[in-house]
Coordinates of C-alpha atoms in Angstrom, one line a residue:
X1 CA 0.6 -24.3 -5.8
X2 CA -1.7 -21.7 -7.1
X3 CA -4.5 -20.6 -4.8
X4 CA -8.2 -20.9 -5.7
X5 CA -8.2 -17.2 -6.3
X6 CA -5.3 -17.5 -8.8
X7 CA -6.9 -20.4 -10.6
X8 CA -10.2 -18.7 -11.0
X9 CA -8.5 -15.5 -12.0
X10 CA -6.4 -17.2 -14.6
X11 CA -9.4 -19.0 -16.1
X12 CA -11.2 -15.7 -16.4
X13 CA -8.3 -13.7 -17.9
X14 CA -7.3 -16.5 -20.3
X15 CA -10.8 -16.4 -21.8
X16 CA -9.8 -13.0 -23.2
X17 CA -7.1 -12.2 -25.7
X18 CA -3.8 -11.4 -24.0
X19 CA -3.9 -7.6 -24.4
X20 CA -7.5 -7.3 -23.1
X21 CA -6.6 -9.6 -20.2
X22 CA -3.6 -7.4 -19.4
X23 CA -5.8 -4.3 -19.3
X24 CA -8.3 -6.1 -17.0
X25 CA -5.5 -7.1 -14.6
X26 CA -4.4 -3.5 -14.3
X27 CA -8.0 -2.5 -13.5
X28 CA -8.3 -5.2 -10.9
X29 CA -5.2 -3.9 -9.2
X30 CA -6.6 -0.4 -9.3
X31 CA -9.8 -1.6 -7.7
X32 CA -7.9 -3.6 -5.0
X33 CA -9.2 -7.0 -6.2
X34 CA -5.8 -8.7 -6.0
X35 CA -5.1 -9.7 -2.4
X36 CA -2.0 -8.2 -0.8
X37 CA 0.6 -10.5 0.7
X38 CA -0.2 -11.4 4.3
X39 CA 3.3 -11.7 5.6
X40 CA 6.4 -9.5 5.9
X41 CA 9.5 -10.6 4.1
X42 CA 12.3 -12.1 6.2
X43 CA 14.9 -9.5 7.2
X44 CA 17.5 -11.9 5.7
X45 CA 16.2 -10.8 2.3
X46 CA 17.0 -7.1 2.7
X47 CA 19.3 -5.6 0.1
X48 CA 21.1 -2.3 0.2
X49 CA 22.1 -1.1 -3.3
X50 CA 22.9 2.2 -4.9
X51 CA 21.8 4.1 -1.8
X52 CA 18.4 2.3 -1.8
X53 CA 17.1 -0.2 0.8
X54 CA 15.1 -3.0 -0.7
X55 CA 12.9 -5.0 1.7
X56 CA 13.4 -8.0 -0.5
X57 CA 15.2 -8.6 -3.9
X58 CA 12.2 -9.5 -6.0
X59 CA 10.8 -6.8 -8.4
X60 CA 8.2 -6.4 -11.0
X61 CA 9.9 -5.9 -14.3
X62 CA 9.1 -3.1 -16.8
X63 CA 6.4 -3.8 -19.4
X64 CA 3.5 -4.6 -17.1
X65 CA 2.7 -1.2 -15.7
X66 CA 3.7 0.8 -18.7
X67 CA 2.0 4.1 -17.6
X68 CA 2.7 4.1 -13.9
X69 CA -0.9 3.3 -13.0
X70 CA -0.4 0.7 -10.2
X71 CA 3.1 0.7 -8.7
X72 CA 1.8 0.8 -5.1
X73 CA -0.6 -2.1 -5.7
X74 CA 2.3 -4.1 -7.1
X75 CA 4.3 -3.4 -4.0
X76 CA 1.4 -4.6 -1.8
X77 CA 1.5 -8.0 -3.7
X78 CA 4.9 -8.6 -2.1
X79 CA 7.4 -7.1 -4.6
X80 CA 10.4 -5.4 -3.0
X81 CA 10.3 -2.9 -5.8
X82 CA 8.4 -2.1 -9.0
X83 CA 9.6 -0.8 -12.3
X84 CA 7.2 1.1 -14.5
X85 CA 7.4 1.9 -18.3
X86 CA 8.8 1.8 -20.8
X87 CA 7.7 5.4 -21.2
X88 CA 8.6 7.6 -24.2
X89 CA 8.4 11.4 -24.5
X90 CA 5.4 11.4 -26.7
X91 CA 2.4 9.0 -26.5
X92 CA 2.5 6.3 -29.1
X93 CA 0.2 3.4 -30.0
X94 CA 2.8 0.8 -30.6
X95 CA 2.7 -1.9 -33.3
X96 CA -0.5 -3.2 -34.9
X97 CA -2.6 -5.8 -33.0
X98 CA -2.5 -8.6 -32.3
X99 CA 0.9 -8.2 -30.7
X100 CA 0.9 -10.4 -27.6
X101 CA 0.9 -14.2 -27.9
X102 CA 0.6 -16.7 -25.0
X103 CA 2.8 -19.8 -25.4
X104 CA 0.9 -21.7 -22.7
X105 CA 2.7 -25.1 -23.2
X106 CA 6.0 -23.3 -22.6
X107 CA 5.0 -20.9 -19.8
X108 CA 6.2 -18.1 -22.2
X109 CA 5.0 -15.1 -24.1
X110 CA 6.0 -13.5 -27.4
X111 CA 5.2 -9.7 -27.7
X112 CA 5.8 -7.1 -30.3
X113 CA 4.2 -4.2 -28.5
X114 CA 6.6 -1.5 -29.6
X115 CA 6.7 0.9 -26.6
X116 CA 2.9 1.6 -26.5
X117 CA 2.4 4.1 -23.8
X118 CA 0.7 7.4 -22.8
X119 CA 3.9 9.5 -22.8
X120 CA 5.9 11.4 -20.3
X121 CA 3.3 14.0 -19.2
X122 CA 0.6 11.5 -18.2
X123 CA 3.0 9.2 -16.4
X124 CA 4.6 12.1 -14.6
X125 CA 1.3 13.2 -13.3
X126 CA 0.7 9.9 -11.7
X127 CA 4.1 9.7 -10.2
X128 CA 3.8 13.2 -8.8
X129 CA 0.5 12.2 -7.2
X130 CA 2.3 9.5 -5.2
X131 CA 5.0 11.8 -3.8
X132 CA 5.8 11.1 -0.2
X133 CA 4.7 7.4 -0.3
X134 CA 7.2 4.8 0.6
X135 CA 8.3 2.0 -1.7
X136 CA 11.0 1.7 -4.4
X137 CA 9.6 2.6 -7.9
X138 CA 11.9 2.7 -10.9
X139 CA 11.1 4.3 -14.2
X140 CA 12.1 2.7 -17.4
X141 CA 12.7 5.3 -20.2
X142 CA 12.7 4.8 -24.0
X143 CA 12.7 6.6 -27.3
X144 CA 9.8 7.3 -29.7
X145 CA 9.8 5.2 -32.8
X146 CA 9.9 8.2 -35.1
X147 CA 12.2 10.4 -33.0
X148 CA 14.8 12.4 -34.9
X149 CA 17.2 12.2 -32.0
X150 CA 16.7 9.1 -29.8
X151 CA 19.5 10.0 -27.4
X152 CA 17.7 13.3 -26.8
X153 CA 14.6 11.3 -25.9
X154 CA 16.5 9.5 -23.1
X155 CA 17.9 12.8 -21.9
X156 CA 14.3 14.1 -21.7
X157 CA 13.3 11.0 -19.7
X158 CA 16.1 11.7 -17.2
X159 CA 15.1 15.3 -16.8
X160 CA 11.4 14.4 -16.4
X161 CA 11.6 11.5 -14.0
X162 CA 14.8 11.9 -12.0
X163 CA 12.9 13.7 -9.3
X164 CA 10.1 11.1 -9.1
X165 CA 12.0 7.8 -9.6
X166 CA 13.9 5.7 -7.1
X167 CA 16.1 4.7 -10.1
X168 CA 16.0 5.1 -13.9
X169 CA 16.4 2.4 -16.5
X170 CA 17.7 3.2 -19.9
X171 CA 16.0 0.7 -22.2
X172 CA 17.8 0.2 -25.5
X173 CA 17.2 -3.5 -25.7
X174 CA 13.6 -4.0 -26.9
X175 CA 13.5 -5.9 -30.2
X176 CA 10.2 -4.2 -31.2
X177 CA 11.4 -0.7 -32.1
X178 CA 13.4 -0.8 -35.3
X179 CA 17.0 0.1 -34.9
X180 CA 16.8 0.5 -31.1
X181 CA 19.2 -2.4 -30.3
X182 CA 21.8 -0.8 -32.5
X183 CA 22.3 1.7 -29.7
X184 CA 24.1 -1.2 -27.8
X185 CA 27.0 -0.9 -30.2
X186 CA 30.0 0.7 -28.5
X187 CA 30.2 4.0 -30.3
X188 CA 26.5 4.7 -30.1
X189 CA 26.4 3.5 -26.5
X190 CA 29.3 5.8 -25.5
X191 CA 27.4 8.8 -26.7
X192 CA 24.1 7.7 -25.1
X193 CA 25.6 7.0 -21.7
X194 CA 27.7 10.2 -21.7
X195 CA 24.6 12.4 -22.4
X196 CA 22.4 10.4 -20.0
X197 CA 24.8 10.6 -17.2
X198 CA 25.4 14.3 -17.8
X199 CA 21.7 14.9 -17.7
X200 CA 21.4 12.8 -14.5
X201 CA 24.3 14.8 -12.8
X202 CA 22.7 18.1 -13.8
X203 CA 19.4 17.0 -12.2
X204 CA 21.3 15.8 -9.1
X205 CA 22.7 19.3 -8.5
X206 CA 19.2 20.6 -8.5
X207 CA 17.6 17.8 -6.5
X208 CA 20.4 17.3 -4.0
X209 CA 20.5 13.6 -4.7
X210 CA 21.7 11.3 -7.5
X211 CA 19.1 9.1 -9.0
X212 CA 20.8 5.7 -9.9
X213 CA 20.9 4.8 -13.6
X214 CA 20.7 1.2 -14.9
X215 CA 21.2 0.1 -18.5
X216 CA 18.9 -2.7 -19.7
X217 CA 20.5 -4.9 -22.3
X218 CA 19.4 -7.7 -24.6
X219 CA 20.2 -11.4 -24.1
X220 CA 21.1 -11.8 -27.8
X221 CA 24.6 -10.5 -27.5
X222 CA 28.0 -12.0 -28.1
X223 CA 31.1 -12.0 -25.9
X224 CA 32.6 -9.0 -27.6
X225 CA 29.4 -7.0 -27.3
X226 CA 29.3 -7.7 -23.5
X227 CA 32.9 -6.6 -23.2
X228 CA 32.2 -3.3 -25.0
X229 CA 29.1 -2.7 -22.9
X230 CA 30.9 -3.4 -19.6
X231 CA 33.7 -1.1 -20.6
X232 CA 31.3 1.8 -21.4
X233 CA 29.2 1.2 -18.2
X234 CA 32.4 1.3 -16.1
X235 CA 33.9 4.3 -17.9
X236 CA 30.7 6.3 -17.6
X237 CA 30.1 5.3 -14.0
X238 CA 26.6 3.9 -14.7
X239 CA 25.3 2.4 -11.4
X240 CA 24.2 -0.9 -12.8
X241 CA 22.9 -3.2 -15.6
X242 CA 19.7 -5.1 -16.0
X243 CA 20.2 -8.4 -17.7
X244 CA 18.0 -8.9 -19.7
X245 CA 15.2 -8.0 -22.0
X246 CA 13.3 -10.5 -24.2
X247 CA 15.0 -12.6 -26.8
X248 CA 14.6 -12.8 -30.6
X249 CA 16.1 -16.3 -30.4
X250 CA 13.9 -19.3 -30.4
X251 CA 14.9 -22.2 -28.2
X252 CA 12.9 -25.4 -28.7
X253 CA 9.2 -24.5 -28.1
X254 CA 6.0 -26.6 -28.1
X255 CA 3.4 -23.9 -28.5
X256 CA 1.8 -23.1 -31.9
X257 CA 2.6 -19.4 -31.6
X258 CA 6.4 -20.1 -31.4
X259 CA 7.0 -18.5 -34.9
X260 CA 5.4 -15.2 -34.1
X261 CA 7.7 -12.2 -34.6
X262 CA 8.7 -10.4 -31.4
X263 CA 10.5 -10.8 -28.1
X264 CA 10.2 -14.1 -26.2
X265 CA 9.9 -14.0 -22.4
X266 CA 9.3 -16.6 -19.7
X267 CA 10.8 -19.9 -18.7
X268 CA 12.6 -20.6 -22.0
X269 CA 14.7 -17.4 -21.5
X270 CA 16.1 -18.5 -18.1
X271 CA 19.3 -20.2 -19.2
X272 CA 20.4 -17.8 -21.8
X273 CA 19.7 -14.7 -19.7
X274 CA 21.5 -16.2 -16.7
X275 CA 24.6 -17.0 -18.7
X276 CA 24.7 -13.4 -20.0
X277 CA 24.2 -12.2 -16.4
X278 CA 27.1 -14.2 -15.1
X279 CA 29.4 -13.1 -17.9
X280 CA 28.4 -9.5 -17.2
X281 CA 29.1 -9.9 -13.5
X282 CA 32.6 -11.2 -14.3
X283 CA 33.3 -8.3 -16.6
X284 CA 31.9 -5.6 -14.3
X285 CA 33.5 -6.9 -11.1
X286 CA 31.8 -7.3 -7.7
X287 CA 30.8 -3.7 -7.0
X288 CA 28.6 -2.7 -9.9
X289 CA 24.8 -3.5 -9.4
X290 CA 23.1 -6.1 -11.6
X291 CA 19.4 -6.9 -11.8
X292 CA 18.7 -10.4 -13.2
X293 CA 15.6 -10.9 -15.4
X294 CA 14.4 -13.7 -17.6
X295 CA 12.6 -16.9 -16.6
X296 CA 12.2 -16.1 -12.9
X297 CA 9.2 -18.1 -11.8
X298 CA 10.0 -19.5 -8.3
X299 CA 12.3 -19.0 -5.3
X300 CA 14.7 -21.6 -6.9
X301 CA 15.0 -19.6 -10.1
X302 CA 15.3 -16.3 -8.3
X303 CA 18.0 -17.6 -6.0
X304 CA 19.9 -19.1 -8.9
X305 CA 20.0 -15.7 -10.6
X306 CA 21.5 -14.3 -7.4
X307 CA 24.0 -17.2 -7.2
X308 CA 25.0 -16.4 -10.8
X309 CA 25.8 -12.7 -9.9
X310 CA 22.5 -10.7 -9.5
X311 CA 21.9 -8.4 -6.6
X312 CA 18.2 -8.2 -7.4
X313 CA 15.8 -10.1 -9.7
X314 CA 12.6 -9.2 -11.6
X315 CA 9.8 -11.2 -13.0
X316 CA 6.7 -10.5 -15.2
X317 CA 5.7 -13.4 -17.5
X318 CA 5.5 -16.0 -14.8
X319 CA 2.8 -14.0 -13.0
X320 CA 0.6 -14.2 -16.1
X321 CA 0.6 -18.0 -15.6
X322 CA 0.8 -18.2 -11.8
X323 CA -1.3 -15.3 -10.7
X324 CA -1.0 -12.3 -8.4
X325 CA -0.1 -14.4 -5.3
X326 CA 3.2 -15.4 -7.0
X327 CA 5.4 -12.6 -5.7
X328 CA 4.4 -13.2 -2.1
X329 CA 5.0 -17.0 -2.4
X330 CA 8.4 -16.5 -4.1
X331 CA 9.5 -14.0 -1.4
X332 CA 8.3 -16.3 1.4
X333 CA 10.0 -19.3 -0.1
X334 CA 13.3 -17.4 -0.5
X335 CA 13.2 -16.5 3.1
X336 CA 12.6 -20.1 4.2
X337 CA 15.5 -21.3 2.1
X338 CA 17.9 -18.8 3.8
X339 CA 16.5 -19.7 7.2
X340 CA 16.8 -23.5 6.6
X341 CA 20.4 -23.1 5.4
X342 CA 21.2 -20.6 8.2
X343 CA 22.2 -17.9 5.8
X344 CA 22.1 -14.5 7.5
X345 CA 21.7 -12.3 4.4
X346 CA 21.0 -13.0 0.8
X347 CA 24.1 -11.2 -0.2
X348 CA 26.1 -14.2 1.1
X349 CA 24.9 -16.4 -1.8
X350 CA 25.7 -13.9 -4.6
X351 CA 28.3 -15.2 -7.0
X352 CA 28.5 -18.6 -5.4
X353 CA 27.7 -20.2 -8.8
X354 CA 29.2 -17.4 -10.9
X355 CA 31.8 -19.6 -12.6
X356 CA 29.2 -22.4 -13.3
X357 CA 27.2 -20.0 -15.4
X358 CA 29.9 -17.6 -16.7
X359 CA 31.9 -20.5 -18.2
X360 CA 29.0 -21.6 -20.4
X361 CA 29.2 -20.7 -24.1
X362 CA 26.7 -18.2 -25.6
X363 CA 26.6 -19.8 -29.0

């Protein structure tokens, strides 16, 4: 159930257009108006992955804190980690407004933002200012829309943020930058990952540590695409995959904004993204890290992603509808489920429903 604070906050924010409401929520977090979670997560929820120790497996997905303004405030809400961005080398305004649409009847959102952000320099200033603070903060990097060499943009992102980020996410799966998803094709992906991992390894020599790299993929892929991606991720020794970004598909939807152009996120994405996740786990094997995203709105959906093969999960859209207390509730509920079922660590349930999801057809 939503708290009174959540209900009143949602009513106020929903009186504004979605993009204005988003900006107000960022300001509220900056001012400390969102109440932090009151309880510590169960030790059963701890996850060790890629050399990082996550207090719980629930993260804030990229897209909310695009410019690295409030990662610590997000962590105080109960998230085990926060991912900022997508950030591009140069500032860019993104696509024309309006470009975010609430599908309230479906607990979903369609966006066509187009990597609007303040650029590397401004984001790096903010991350440098939080040096020495605890908490896992990933940086999601992208390419400028008009870049002459998009792969070089990702290299720049690695060089700029490897020192500040707990991990880096290479985002080639947004549907809102023309041609970006073409980089998921095997030949293009091979070049991208080779150059990104070379840049990461060069930075590792200087920093004395390797910043883990994740590849974020789209849910709108076919079996052969997934096989190619898994092969390149394995060959290039990429630490993990994030499954998935928004979808250009349109499952049955009730809201009037259902035909808007852009990427769909929220509850309708859960099934498709979980099938892709499980198929990717089967292709990658048990050791490679996977973060599951898409339709996570409760402890049940978060745990199901893990049963389907995810090590960690992320949410964003569901917090628009359920409010800032959602992450704390989800984490507390996950802990209670494990305690009730006498499960010592959340890792024990990973892959327990892998076959149920991976055997489902994509088309």
